[in-house]
Every structure is written in C-alpha cells, then in structure tokens.
Coordinates of C-alpha atoms and ligand atoms in Angstrom, one line a residue:
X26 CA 101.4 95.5 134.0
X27 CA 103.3 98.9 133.3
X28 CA 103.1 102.1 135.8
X29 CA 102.9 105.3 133.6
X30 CA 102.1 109.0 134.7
X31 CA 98.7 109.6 133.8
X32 CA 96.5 113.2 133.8
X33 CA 93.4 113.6 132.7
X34 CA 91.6 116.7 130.6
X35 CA 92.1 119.6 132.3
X36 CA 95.7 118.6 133.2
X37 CA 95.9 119.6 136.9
X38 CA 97.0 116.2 137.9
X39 CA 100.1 114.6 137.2
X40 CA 100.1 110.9 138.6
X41 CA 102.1 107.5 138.5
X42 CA 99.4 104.8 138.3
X43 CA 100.0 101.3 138.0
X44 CA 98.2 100.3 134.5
X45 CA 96.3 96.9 133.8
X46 CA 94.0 96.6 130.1
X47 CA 91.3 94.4 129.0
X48 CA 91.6 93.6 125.4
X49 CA 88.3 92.0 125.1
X50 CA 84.9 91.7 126.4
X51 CA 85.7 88.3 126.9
X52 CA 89.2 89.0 129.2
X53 CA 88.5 88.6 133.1
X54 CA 89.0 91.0 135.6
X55 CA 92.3 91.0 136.8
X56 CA 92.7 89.4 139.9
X57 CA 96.4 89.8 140.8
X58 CA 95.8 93.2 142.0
X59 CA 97.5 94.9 145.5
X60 CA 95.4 98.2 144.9
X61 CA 92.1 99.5 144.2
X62 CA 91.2 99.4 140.2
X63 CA 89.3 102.2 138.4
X64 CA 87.7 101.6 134.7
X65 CA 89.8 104.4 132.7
X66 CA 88.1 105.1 128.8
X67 CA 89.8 107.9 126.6
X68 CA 90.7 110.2 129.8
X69 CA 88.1 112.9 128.5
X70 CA 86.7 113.9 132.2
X71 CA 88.5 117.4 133.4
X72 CA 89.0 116.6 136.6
X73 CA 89.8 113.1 139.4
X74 CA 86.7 111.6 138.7
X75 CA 88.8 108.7 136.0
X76 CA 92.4 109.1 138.1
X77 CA 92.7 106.4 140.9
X78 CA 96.6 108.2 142.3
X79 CA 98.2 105.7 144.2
X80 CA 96.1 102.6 143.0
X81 CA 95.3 101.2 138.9
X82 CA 93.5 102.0 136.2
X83 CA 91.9 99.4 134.1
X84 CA 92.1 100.3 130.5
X85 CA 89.3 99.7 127.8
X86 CA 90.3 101.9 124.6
X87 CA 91.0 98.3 123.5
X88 CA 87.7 97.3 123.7
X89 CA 87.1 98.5 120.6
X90 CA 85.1 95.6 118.3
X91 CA 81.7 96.5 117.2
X92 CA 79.1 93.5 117.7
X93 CA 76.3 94.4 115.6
X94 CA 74.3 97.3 114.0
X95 CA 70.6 96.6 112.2
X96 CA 70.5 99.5 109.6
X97 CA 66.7 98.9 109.7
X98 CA 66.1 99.6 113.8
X99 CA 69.2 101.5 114.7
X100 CA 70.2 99.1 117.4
X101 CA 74.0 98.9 117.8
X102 CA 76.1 96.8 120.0
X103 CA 79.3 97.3 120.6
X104 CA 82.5 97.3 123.4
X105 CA 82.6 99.5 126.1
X106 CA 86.2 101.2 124.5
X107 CA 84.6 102.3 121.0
X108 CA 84.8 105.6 121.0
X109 CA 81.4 107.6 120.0
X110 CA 83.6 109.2 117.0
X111 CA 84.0 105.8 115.2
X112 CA 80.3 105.0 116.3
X113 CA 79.0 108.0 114.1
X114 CA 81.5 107.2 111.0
X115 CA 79.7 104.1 111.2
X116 CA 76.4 105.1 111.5
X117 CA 75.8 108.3 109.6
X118 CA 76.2 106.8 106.4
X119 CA 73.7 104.8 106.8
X120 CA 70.9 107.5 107.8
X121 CA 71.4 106.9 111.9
X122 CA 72.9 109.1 114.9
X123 CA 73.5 109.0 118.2
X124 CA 70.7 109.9 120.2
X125 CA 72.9 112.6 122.6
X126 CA 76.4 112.7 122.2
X127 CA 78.9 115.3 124.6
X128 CA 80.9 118.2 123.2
X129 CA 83.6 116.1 121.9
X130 CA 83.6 112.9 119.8
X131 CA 86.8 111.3 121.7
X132 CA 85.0 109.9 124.4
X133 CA 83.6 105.6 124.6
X134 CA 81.3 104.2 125.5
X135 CA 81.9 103.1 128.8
X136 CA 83.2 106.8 129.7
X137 CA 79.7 108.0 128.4
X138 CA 77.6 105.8 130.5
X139 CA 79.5 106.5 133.9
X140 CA 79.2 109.7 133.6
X141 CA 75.6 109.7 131.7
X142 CA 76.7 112.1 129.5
X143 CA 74.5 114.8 128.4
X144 CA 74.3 117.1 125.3
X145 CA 72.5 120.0 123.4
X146 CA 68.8 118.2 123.3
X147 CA 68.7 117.1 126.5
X148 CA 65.5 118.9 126.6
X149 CA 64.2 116.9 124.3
X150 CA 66.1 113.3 124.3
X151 CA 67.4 113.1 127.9
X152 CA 71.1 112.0 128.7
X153 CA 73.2 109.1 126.9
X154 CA 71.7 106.7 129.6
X155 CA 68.3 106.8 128.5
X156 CA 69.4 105.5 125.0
X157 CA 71.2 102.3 126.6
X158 CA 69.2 98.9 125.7
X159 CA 71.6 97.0 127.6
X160 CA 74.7 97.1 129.2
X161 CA 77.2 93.9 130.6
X162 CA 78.8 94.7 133.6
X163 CA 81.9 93.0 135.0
X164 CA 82.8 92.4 139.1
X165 CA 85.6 91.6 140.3
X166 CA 84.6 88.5 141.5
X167 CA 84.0 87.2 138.4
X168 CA 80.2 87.7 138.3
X169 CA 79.0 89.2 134.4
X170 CA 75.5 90.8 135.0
X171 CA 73.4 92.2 132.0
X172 CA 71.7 94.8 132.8
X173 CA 68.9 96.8 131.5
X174 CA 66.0 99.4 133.1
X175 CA 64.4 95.5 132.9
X176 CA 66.9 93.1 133.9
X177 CA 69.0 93.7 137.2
X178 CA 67.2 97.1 137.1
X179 CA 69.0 98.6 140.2
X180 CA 72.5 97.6 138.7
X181 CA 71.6 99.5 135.4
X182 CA 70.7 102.5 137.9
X183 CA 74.0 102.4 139.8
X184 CA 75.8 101.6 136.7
X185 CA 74.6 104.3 134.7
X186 CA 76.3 107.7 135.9
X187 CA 77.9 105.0 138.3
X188 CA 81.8 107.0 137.4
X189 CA 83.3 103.4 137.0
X190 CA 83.0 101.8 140.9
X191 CA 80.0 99.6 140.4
X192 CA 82.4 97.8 137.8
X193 CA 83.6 97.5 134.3
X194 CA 81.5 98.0 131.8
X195 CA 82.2 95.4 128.7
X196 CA 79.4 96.1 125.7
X197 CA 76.2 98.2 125.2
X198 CA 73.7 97.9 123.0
X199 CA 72.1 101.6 122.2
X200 CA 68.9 102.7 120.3
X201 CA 70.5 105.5 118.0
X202 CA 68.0 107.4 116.0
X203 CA 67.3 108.1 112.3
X204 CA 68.6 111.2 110.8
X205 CA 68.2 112.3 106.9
X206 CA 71.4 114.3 106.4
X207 CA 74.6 114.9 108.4
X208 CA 73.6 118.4 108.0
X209 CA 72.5 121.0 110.7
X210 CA 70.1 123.9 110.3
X211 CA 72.0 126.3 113.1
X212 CA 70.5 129.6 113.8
X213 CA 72.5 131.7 115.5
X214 CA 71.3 134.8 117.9
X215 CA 73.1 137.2 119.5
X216 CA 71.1 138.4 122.7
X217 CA 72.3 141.3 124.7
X218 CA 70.9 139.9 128.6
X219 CA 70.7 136.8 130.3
X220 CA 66.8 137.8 130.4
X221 CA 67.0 137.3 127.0
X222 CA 68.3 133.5 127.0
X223 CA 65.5 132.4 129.4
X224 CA 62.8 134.0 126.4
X225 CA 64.7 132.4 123.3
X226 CA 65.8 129.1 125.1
X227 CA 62.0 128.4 126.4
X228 CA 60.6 129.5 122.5
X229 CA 63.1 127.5 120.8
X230 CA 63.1 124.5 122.6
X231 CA 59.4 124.4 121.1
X232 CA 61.0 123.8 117.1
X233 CA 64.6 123.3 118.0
X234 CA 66.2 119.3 118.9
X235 CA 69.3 121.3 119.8
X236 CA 69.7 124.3 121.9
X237 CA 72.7 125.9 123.7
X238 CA 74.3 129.8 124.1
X239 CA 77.9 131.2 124.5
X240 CA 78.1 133.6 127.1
X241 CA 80.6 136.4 127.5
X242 CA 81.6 135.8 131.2
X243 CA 82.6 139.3 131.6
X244 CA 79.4 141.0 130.9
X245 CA 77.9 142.9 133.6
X246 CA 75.3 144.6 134.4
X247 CA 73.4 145.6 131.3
X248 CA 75.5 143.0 129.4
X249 CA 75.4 140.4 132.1
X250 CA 75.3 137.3 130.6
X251 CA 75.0 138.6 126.9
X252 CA 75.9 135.8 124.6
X253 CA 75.2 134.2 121.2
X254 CA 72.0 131.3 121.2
X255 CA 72.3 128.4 118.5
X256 CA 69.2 126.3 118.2
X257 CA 69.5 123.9 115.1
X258 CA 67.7 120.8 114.2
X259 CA 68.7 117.9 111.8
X260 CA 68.5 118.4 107.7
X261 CA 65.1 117.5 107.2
X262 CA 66.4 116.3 103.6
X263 CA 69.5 114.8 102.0
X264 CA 70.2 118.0 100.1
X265 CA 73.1 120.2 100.3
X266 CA 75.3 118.3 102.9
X267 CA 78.4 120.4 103.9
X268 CA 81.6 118.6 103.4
X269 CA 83.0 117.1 106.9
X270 CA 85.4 119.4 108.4
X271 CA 89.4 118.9 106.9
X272 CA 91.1 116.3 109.6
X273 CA 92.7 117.5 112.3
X274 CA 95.6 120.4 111.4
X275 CA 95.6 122.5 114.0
X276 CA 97.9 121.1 117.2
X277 CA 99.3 121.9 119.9
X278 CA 102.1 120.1 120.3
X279 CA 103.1 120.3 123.5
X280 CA 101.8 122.4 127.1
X281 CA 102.6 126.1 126.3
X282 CA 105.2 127.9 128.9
X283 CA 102.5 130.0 130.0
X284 CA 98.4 130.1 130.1
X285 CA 97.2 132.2 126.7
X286 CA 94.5 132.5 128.3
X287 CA 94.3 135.7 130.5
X288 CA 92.6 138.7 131.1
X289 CA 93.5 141.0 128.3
X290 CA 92.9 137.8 125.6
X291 CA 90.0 137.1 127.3
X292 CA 88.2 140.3 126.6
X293 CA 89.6 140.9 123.1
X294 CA 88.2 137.4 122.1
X295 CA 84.7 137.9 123.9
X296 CA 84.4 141.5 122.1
X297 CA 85.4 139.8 118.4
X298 CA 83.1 136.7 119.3
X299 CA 80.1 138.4 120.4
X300 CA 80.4 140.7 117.7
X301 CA 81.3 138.1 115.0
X302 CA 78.0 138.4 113.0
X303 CA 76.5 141.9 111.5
X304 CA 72.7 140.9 112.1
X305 CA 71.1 139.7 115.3
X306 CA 70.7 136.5 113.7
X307 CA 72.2 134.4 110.9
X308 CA 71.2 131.3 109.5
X309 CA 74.0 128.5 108.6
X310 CA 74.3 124.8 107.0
X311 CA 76.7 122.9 109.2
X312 CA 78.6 119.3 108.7
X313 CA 77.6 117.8 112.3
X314 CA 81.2 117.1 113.1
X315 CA 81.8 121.2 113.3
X316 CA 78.4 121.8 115.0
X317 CA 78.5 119.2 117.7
X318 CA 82.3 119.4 118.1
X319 CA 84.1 122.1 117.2
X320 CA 87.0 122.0 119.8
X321 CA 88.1 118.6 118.4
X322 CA 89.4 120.4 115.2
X323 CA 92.5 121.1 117.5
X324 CA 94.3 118.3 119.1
X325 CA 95.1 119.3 122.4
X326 CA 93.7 122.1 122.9
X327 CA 93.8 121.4 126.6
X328 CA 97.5 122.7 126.1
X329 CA 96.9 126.0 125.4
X330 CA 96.1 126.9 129.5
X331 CA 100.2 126.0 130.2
X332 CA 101.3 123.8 132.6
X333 CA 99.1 124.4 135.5
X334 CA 96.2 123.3 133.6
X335 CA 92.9 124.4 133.7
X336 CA 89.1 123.9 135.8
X337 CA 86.2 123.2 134.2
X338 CA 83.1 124.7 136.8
X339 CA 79.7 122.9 135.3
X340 CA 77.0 123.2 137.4
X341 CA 73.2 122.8 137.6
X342 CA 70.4 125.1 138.7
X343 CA 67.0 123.7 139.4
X344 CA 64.3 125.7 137.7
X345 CA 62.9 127.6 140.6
X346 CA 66.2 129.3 141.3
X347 CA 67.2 129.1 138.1
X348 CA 67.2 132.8 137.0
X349 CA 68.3 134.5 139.9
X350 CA 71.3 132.1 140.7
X351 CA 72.9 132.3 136.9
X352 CA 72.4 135.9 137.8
X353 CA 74.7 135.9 141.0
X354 CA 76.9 133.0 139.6
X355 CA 77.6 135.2 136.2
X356 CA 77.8 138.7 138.0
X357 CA 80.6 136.7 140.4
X358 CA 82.9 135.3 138.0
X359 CA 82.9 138.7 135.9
X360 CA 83.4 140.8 138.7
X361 CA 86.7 138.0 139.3
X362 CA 88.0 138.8 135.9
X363 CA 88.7 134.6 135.7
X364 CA 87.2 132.6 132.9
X365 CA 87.7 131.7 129.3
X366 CA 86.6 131.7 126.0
X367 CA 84.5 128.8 126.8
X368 CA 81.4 129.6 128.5
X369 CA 77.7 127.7 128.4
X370 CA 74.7 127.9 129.1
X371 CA 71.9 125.9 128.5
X372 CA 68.7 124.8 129.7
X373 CA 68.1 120.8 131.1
X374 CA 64.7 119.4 130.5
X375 CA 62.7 117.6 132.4
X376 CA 63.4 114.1 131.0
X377 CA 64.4 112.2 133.9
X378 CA 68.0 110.5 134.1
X379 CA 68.5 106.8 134.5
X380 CA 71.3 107.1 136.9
X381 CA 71.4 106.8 140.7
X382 CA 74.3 109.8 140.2
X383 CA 73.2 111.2 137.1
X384 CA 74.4 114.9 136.8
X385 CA 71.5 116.4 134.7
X386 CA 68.0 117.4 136.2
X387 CA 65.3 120.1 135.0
X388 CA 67.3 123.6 135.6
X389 CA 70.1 125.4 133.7
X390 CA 73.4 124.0 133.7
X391 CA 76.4 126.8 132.9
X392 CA 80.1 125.3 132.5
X393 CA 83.1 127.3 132.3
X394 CA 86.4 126.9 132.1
X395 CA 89.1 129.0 134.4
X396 CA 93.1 128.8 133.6
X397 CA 94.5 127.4 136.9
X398 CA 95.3 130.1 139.7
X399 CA 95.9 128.5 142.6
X400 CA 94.3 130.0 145.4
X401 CA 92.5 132.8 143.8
X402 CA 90.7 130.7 141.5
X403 CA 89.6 128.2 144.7
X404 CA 88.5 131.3 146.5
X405 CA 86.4 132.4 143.4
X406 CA 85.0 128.4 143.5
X407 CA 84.0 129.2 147.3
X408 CA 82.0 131.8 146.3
X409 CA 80.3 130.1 143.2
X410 CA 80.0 127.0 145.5
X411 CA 78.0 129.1 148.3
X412 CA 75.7 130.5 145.3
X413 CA 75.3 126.7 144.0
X414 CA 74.8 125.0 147.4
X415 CA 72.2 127.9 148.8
X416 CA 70.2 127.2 145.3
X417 CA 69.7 123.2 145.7
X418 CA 72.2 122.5 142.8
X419 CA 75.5 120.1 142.0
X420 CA 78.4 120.7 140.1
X421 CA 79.5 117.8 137.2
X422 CA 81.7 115.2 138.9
X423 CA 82.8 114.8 135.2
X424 CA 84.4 118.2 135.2
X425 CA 85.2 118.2 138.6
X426 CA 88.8 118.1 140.2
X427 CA 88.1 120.1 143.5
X428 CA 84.7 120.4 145.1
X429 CA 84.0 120.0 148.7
X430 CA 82.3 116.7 149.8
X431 CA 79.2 118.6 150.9
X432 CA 78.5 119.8 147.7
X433 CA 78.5 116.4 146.3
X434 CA 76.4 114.8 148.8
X435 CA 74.1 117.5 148.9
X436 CA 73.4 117.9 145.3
X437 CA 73.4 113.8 145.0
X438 CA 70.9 112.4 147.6
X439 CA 71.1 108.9 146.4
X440 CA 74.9 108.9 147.0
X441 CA 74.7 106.3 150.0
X442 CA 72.2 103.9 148.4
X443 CA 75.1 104.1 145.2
X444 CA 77.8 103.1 147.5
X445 CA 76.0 100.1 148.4
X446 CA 76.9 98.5 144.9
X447 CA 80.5 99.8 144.5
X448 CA 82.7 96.8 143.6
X449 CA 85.2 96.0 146.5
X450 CA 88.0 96.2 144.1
X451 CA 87.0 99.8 142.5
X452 CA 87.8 102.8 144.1
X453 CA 88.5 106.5 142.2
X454 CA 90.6 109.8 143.5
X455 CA 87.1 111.7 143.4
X456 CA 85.3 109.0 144.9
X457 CA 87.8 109.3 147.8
X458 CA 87.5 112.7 148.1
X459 CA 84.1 113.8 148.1
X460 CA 82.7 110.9 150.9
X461 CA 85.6 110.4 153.1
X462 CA 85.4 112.6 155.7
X463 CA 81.7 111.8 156.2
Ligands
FAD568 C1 85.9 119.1 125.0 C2 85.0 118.3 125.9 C3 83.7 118.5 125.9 C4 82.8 117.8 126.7 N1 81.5 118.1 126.6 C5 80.6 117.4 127.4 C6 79.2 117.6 127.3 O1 78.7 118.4 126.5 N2 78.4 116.8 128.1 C7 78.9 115.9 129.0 O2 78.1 115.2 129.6 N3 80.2 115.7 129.1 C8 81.1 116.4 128.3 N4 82.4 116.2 128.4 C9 82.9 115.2 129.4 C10 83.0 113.8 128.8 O3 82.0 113.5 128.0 C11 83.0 112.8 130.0 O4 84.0 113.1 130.9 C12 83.2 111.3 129.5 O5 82.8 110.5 130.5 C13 84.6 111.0 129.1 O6 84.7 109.7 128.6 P1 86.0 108.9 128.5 O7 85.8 107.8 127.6 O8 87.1 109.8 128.1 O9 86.2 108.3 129.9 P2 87.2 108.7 131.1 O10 87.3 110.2 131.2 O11 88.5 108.0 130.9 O12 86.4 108.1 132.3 C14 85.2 108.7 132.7 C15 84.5 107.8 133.7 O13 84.1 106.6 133.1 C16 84.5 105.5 133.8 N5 84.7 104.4 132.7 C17 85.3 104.5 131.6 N6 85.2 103.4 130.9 C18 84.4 102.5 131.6 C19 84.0 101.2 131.4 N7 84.2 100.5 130.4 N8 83.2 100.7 132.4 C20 82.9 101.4 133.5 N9 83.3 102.6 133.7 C21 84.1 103.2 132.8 C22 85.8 105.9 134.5 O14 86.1 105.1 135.6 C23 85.4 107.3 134.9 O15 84.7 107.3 136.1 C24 83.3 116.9 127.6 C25 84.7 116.6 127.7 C26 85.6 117.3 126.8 C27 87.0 117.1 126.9

C-alpha cells in the first residue's frame, strides 16, 4: 500500500490517495481497508468521476492478460486493465475490430464499461456496453458474480455505465466485429451552419458506420456552428492500407507555465482549420489509428492548457430539442469567447444503452473543452447548464469535474434504483458530489 498524488485527464485535481492494485483476476479484494475504495483503469476520464480524494483507489492496469480470442467468431476475453489499444494490435491483424471504441486508444476495459463508452457509430452499433458477452464482477465481500444481459441481468445493468461503485470489474468477454482492412474511407465536408449538420448527419448516417463534425465554437450567427463533417466507413477491401501512423514523437513533457490555448489562438486555429481544404469536400484513405485517434499522436496533450488544467462540457440533447438547444448552447459559448480547438458534434442514435447510468440516448451530444478560468468559466457552465437542464438533457459524468447534483439526477432517472447495488466498500469524489445533498 503506497499513497501517491493522483489527477486525472483534465488535470484540475491534484490529490493524495492511498493506492491498493490487483495484479490478477484471480487476487481478492482487499480487505484491510480504513476508507472507501474506487476501481481506477488508465485515469482517462476528465473530470472526479475515477478520483476517490481522501479514500483509495484500486488499481487494474495490471490486469492486463488476455484469456482468449477465436479468430473465427470474434469473441475475446480478456482482464478488466487491457487497454483497448493493445486489444486492436491484437485483433486487426487478424480481420477483427472493436465494435465502438472512444476518442482515444489509452483507455481498458474496465474504464470502458463504467463509463459505457460511446464512439462515432453509435448510431449504428450503440455504446461499448452493448458489445459485452459477459462481464465478472468482484464485491467486497468476496462474492464473484458473472454477469451478462442473461445471467444476474440487473447486475450487468448497474455494472455497465455503473462508474466503478457496483464493484471491480475482473474480465470481459466482447463480441468485436469483422473488418477487411485497417483502412478508412473518410469524407470530409465543410458546412457553413449548424442547419447544415442536421441535413448531412441524417443523409449520411444512411451509407456511413461513422459519423462526427468539428465545429468552430466561435461561429455566430450566419456561421453559427459552421464546422467540418467526416463520415467514413471501413475499407470494403484489403487494398491500399495506409501505413499506421509513426509512434508517438510529439510530447509534452511537462504542464506548460501558461494555457496556449486562448482567445487569439483560438481563432487563428479555427480560421486555418475550417479553411484547411480548397473544395467543400475531400475524399481521404486513413490508417484507423489517425482516424479514430488522432490526439494520441501527442503524449500529454492534456499539458498544453497549463497548470490549471482544463473542462471537458459533453452533453446530450434529446431529439425534440435537439436543434434549437445546440443553437442556444453554441451561440452561448461563442458569445463567451471560451472554448478550444476541440469541439464535437455528433448525432446519438436510437440504439438503446445497457446501462442503468449509461450517458448516451437518441439526441445530439456536443463536447467541448474550455482552458480552466475559475469563475468565469463556471458562470459560462451555469448558463449552458440552464440551456441543458430546460431541454431534458445530461452532461457526461466521464467528462465531468463540476456539475450540480440536479443536473445529474435529473438527466439520470434511474440514479436511486443504481445506488441500491453500490458496493459498501466503493465510493467516488463524483459520486459524492452529485447525490449528497439530496
Ligand atoms: C482524448 C480522449 C477522448 C475521449 N473520447 C471519448 C469518446 O469519444 N467517447 C467516450 O465515451 N469517452 C471518451 N473519453 C473518455 C474515456 O473513454 C472514459 O473516461 C473511460 O472510461 C476512461 O477509461 P480508463 O481506463 O482511463 O478509466 P478511468 O478513467 O481510470 O476510470 C473510469 C471509470 O471506470 C471505473 N473503472 C475502471 N476500471 C474498472 C474496473 N476494472 N472495474 C470497475 N470499474 C472500473 C472507475 O472507477 C471510473 O469510474 C475520452 C477520453 C480522452 C482522454
């Protein structure tokens, strides 16, 4: 048992935590504990949601063994602390993928069922959960339940999006899915209105697996919510694969003095970015790695927003308010001048999510990320919060270091019926925060 500062993505939190590991699916829970314990995977969420301040984290990066793969049905098992990255070196060669994978590959297993991560065909393939055979989850009394939407089907529920209370997750078998070439077919599409993304994301998701748009957060009015759309489906052949990206050059090797992200950067880069191709649309061969994951070329990039650290703001819009709120939310943060260079929008589908928490639902979910300002920033966050709250939508506890309890529980119904399966020895800085006060 060691105590060691920990902070997660976006770097706002700095905090001692007392640090206990499994090292494999095998190990027991550890018993000898005088706080709460929280399941930590490859500290990939932004925000609290995998910090426990004041209690321990249980580590699972050594968790790492995989148990079995069957080339000819694409079922893989493997330990909770793999990492999706080592998954796909795996896999690929051998004509398989994951079936959704997040915007980075650095993230396990275990962290990807807690938070039911979702990614650019969610439209089409749902969230991580939906791909999950089976998962074996760990109590602290002991107690190892498999669980699948068959067996123990309410555990899998809680489980699943479950942010690491219900237990520790300690292997999953997943149903990946078959893929000719690691190549992409990406179209890219510059659009000039958010009117515009609603027309090429509802006429693409007809042809396209994958579907997903930059925006330029400081459009307004005519250019509100201009932006580039990708849609891109699998090589259809094993032809012309582009060469994976070089390994990982680019660092930063330790938290700049100061944010580089700020208002005058901000608009230079949107102006270059938006502009970055002559014709309205382009047509490109991509190496999966650089289409699905492009910020994992630089290792911590997180370090470029200084020492304060940064938000991430994801939200989700449920259809019927869908347009109008992106609208207001978009017009709000430009007319703030806050932001980054990373800004998304993309539409959910209607494929529902296994999880009791699960973040994604049939809407548009937009997720951007704001250098840390203190109090303006929150105050710009009270205002997006009023425009998400009067809609019927949630924010990403995933991305989330801040937001008010009633925003969680109004944007998660099933949050009591959760609580009923939270282990007695799990508890989490976010958890904590959001129910409370109740
Ligand atoms: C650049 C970037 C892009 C991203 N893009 C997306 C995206 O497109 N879509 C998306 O959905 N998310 C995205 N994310 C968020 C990320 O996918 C999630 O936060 C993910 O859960 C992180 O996994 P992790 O292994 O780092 O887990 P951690 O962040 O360490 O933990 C996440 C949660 O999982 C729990 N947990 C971890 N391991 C276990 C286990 N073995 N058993 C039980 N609980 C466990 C923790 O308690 C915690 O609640 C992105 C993050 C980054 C940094």
């Amino acid at each position: 048992m060691v105590s060691r500062v920990i902070s997660s993505w976006g770097n706002v939190i700095h905090a001692p935590h007392v640090l206990y590991g499994l090292h494999s699916r095998y190990d027991r829970f550890p018993t000898a504990t005088e706080t709460s314990l929280l399941p930590f995977g490859n500290g990939r969420s932004y925000g609290d949601s995998c910090l426990n301040v004041g209690g321990a984290l249980l580590q699972t990066r050594s968790l790492d063994r995989f148990i079995s793969f069957d080339r000819e049905t694409g079922v893989l098992a493997c330990e909770a602390g793999v990492l999706l990255a080592e998954i796909l070196d795996l896999v690929v060669p051998a004509g398989w993928f994951l079936p959704a994978v997040p915007g980075t590959c650095h993230v396990t297993v275990g962290g990807a069922i807690a938070n039911d991560v979702h990614g650019k065909n969610h439209h089409r393939a749902g969230t991580f959960g939906c791909h999950v055979r089976r998962l074996e989850l760990l109590r602290s009394n002991g107690e190892r339940l498999v669980c699948s939407p068959s067996e123990h089907p309410e555990w899998f529920a809680a489980t699943v999006a479950g942010l690491g209370l219900t237990g520790v997750v300690t292997w999953a078998e997943l149903q990946l899915r078959r893929i000719a070439s690691p190549r992409l077919d990406v179209d890219s599409i510059r659009f000039g209105h958010l009117d515009e993304f609603f027309g090429l994301s509802a006429e693409s998701e007809r042809t396209a697996e994958y579907t997903v748009a930059w925006i330029d957060c400081l459009g307004r009015g005519k250019h509100l919510g201009r932006g580039i759309f990708q849609r891109a489906n699998h090589g259809a052949d094993a032809a012309n694969a582009p060469a994976p990206p070089k390994a990982r050059k680019l660092s930063v090797p330790f938290p700049l003095p100061v944010s580089l992200v700020n208002g005058v950067s901000l608009r230079v880069f949107n102006t270059l970015y938006y502009h970055r191709q002559w014709s309205r649309q382009k047509h490109t061969s991509e190496h999966y790695r650089s289409f699905f994951f492009p910020l994992d070329g630089i290792r911590h990039w997180n370090r470029l927003y200084g020492p304060r650290g940064f938000y991430q703001y994801q939200c989700v819009i449920p259809t019927p308010s869908a347009r109008e709120a992106t609208a207001a939310l978009l017009d709000t943060i430009a007319g703030s001048g806050q932001g980054s260079f990373l800004a998304v929008l993309k539409q959910f589908g209607a494929v529902s999510s296994p999880g009791m928490l699960s973040f994604p639902r049939a809407g548009v979910t937009l997720a951007l990320d704001f250098p840390n300002k203190g109090a303006r920033l929150e105050r710009l966050f009270e205002a997006l919060d009023r425009i998400v709250g009067g809609a019927g939508g949630a924010l990403y506890p995933a991305k989330d270091g801040r937001m008010p309890g009633e925003l969680f529980r109004g944007g998660y119904p099933r949050w009591q019926e959760f609580s009923e399966y939270i282990d007695p020895a799990c508890s989490s800085s976010f958890w904590r925060r959001v129910t409370e006060h109740v």
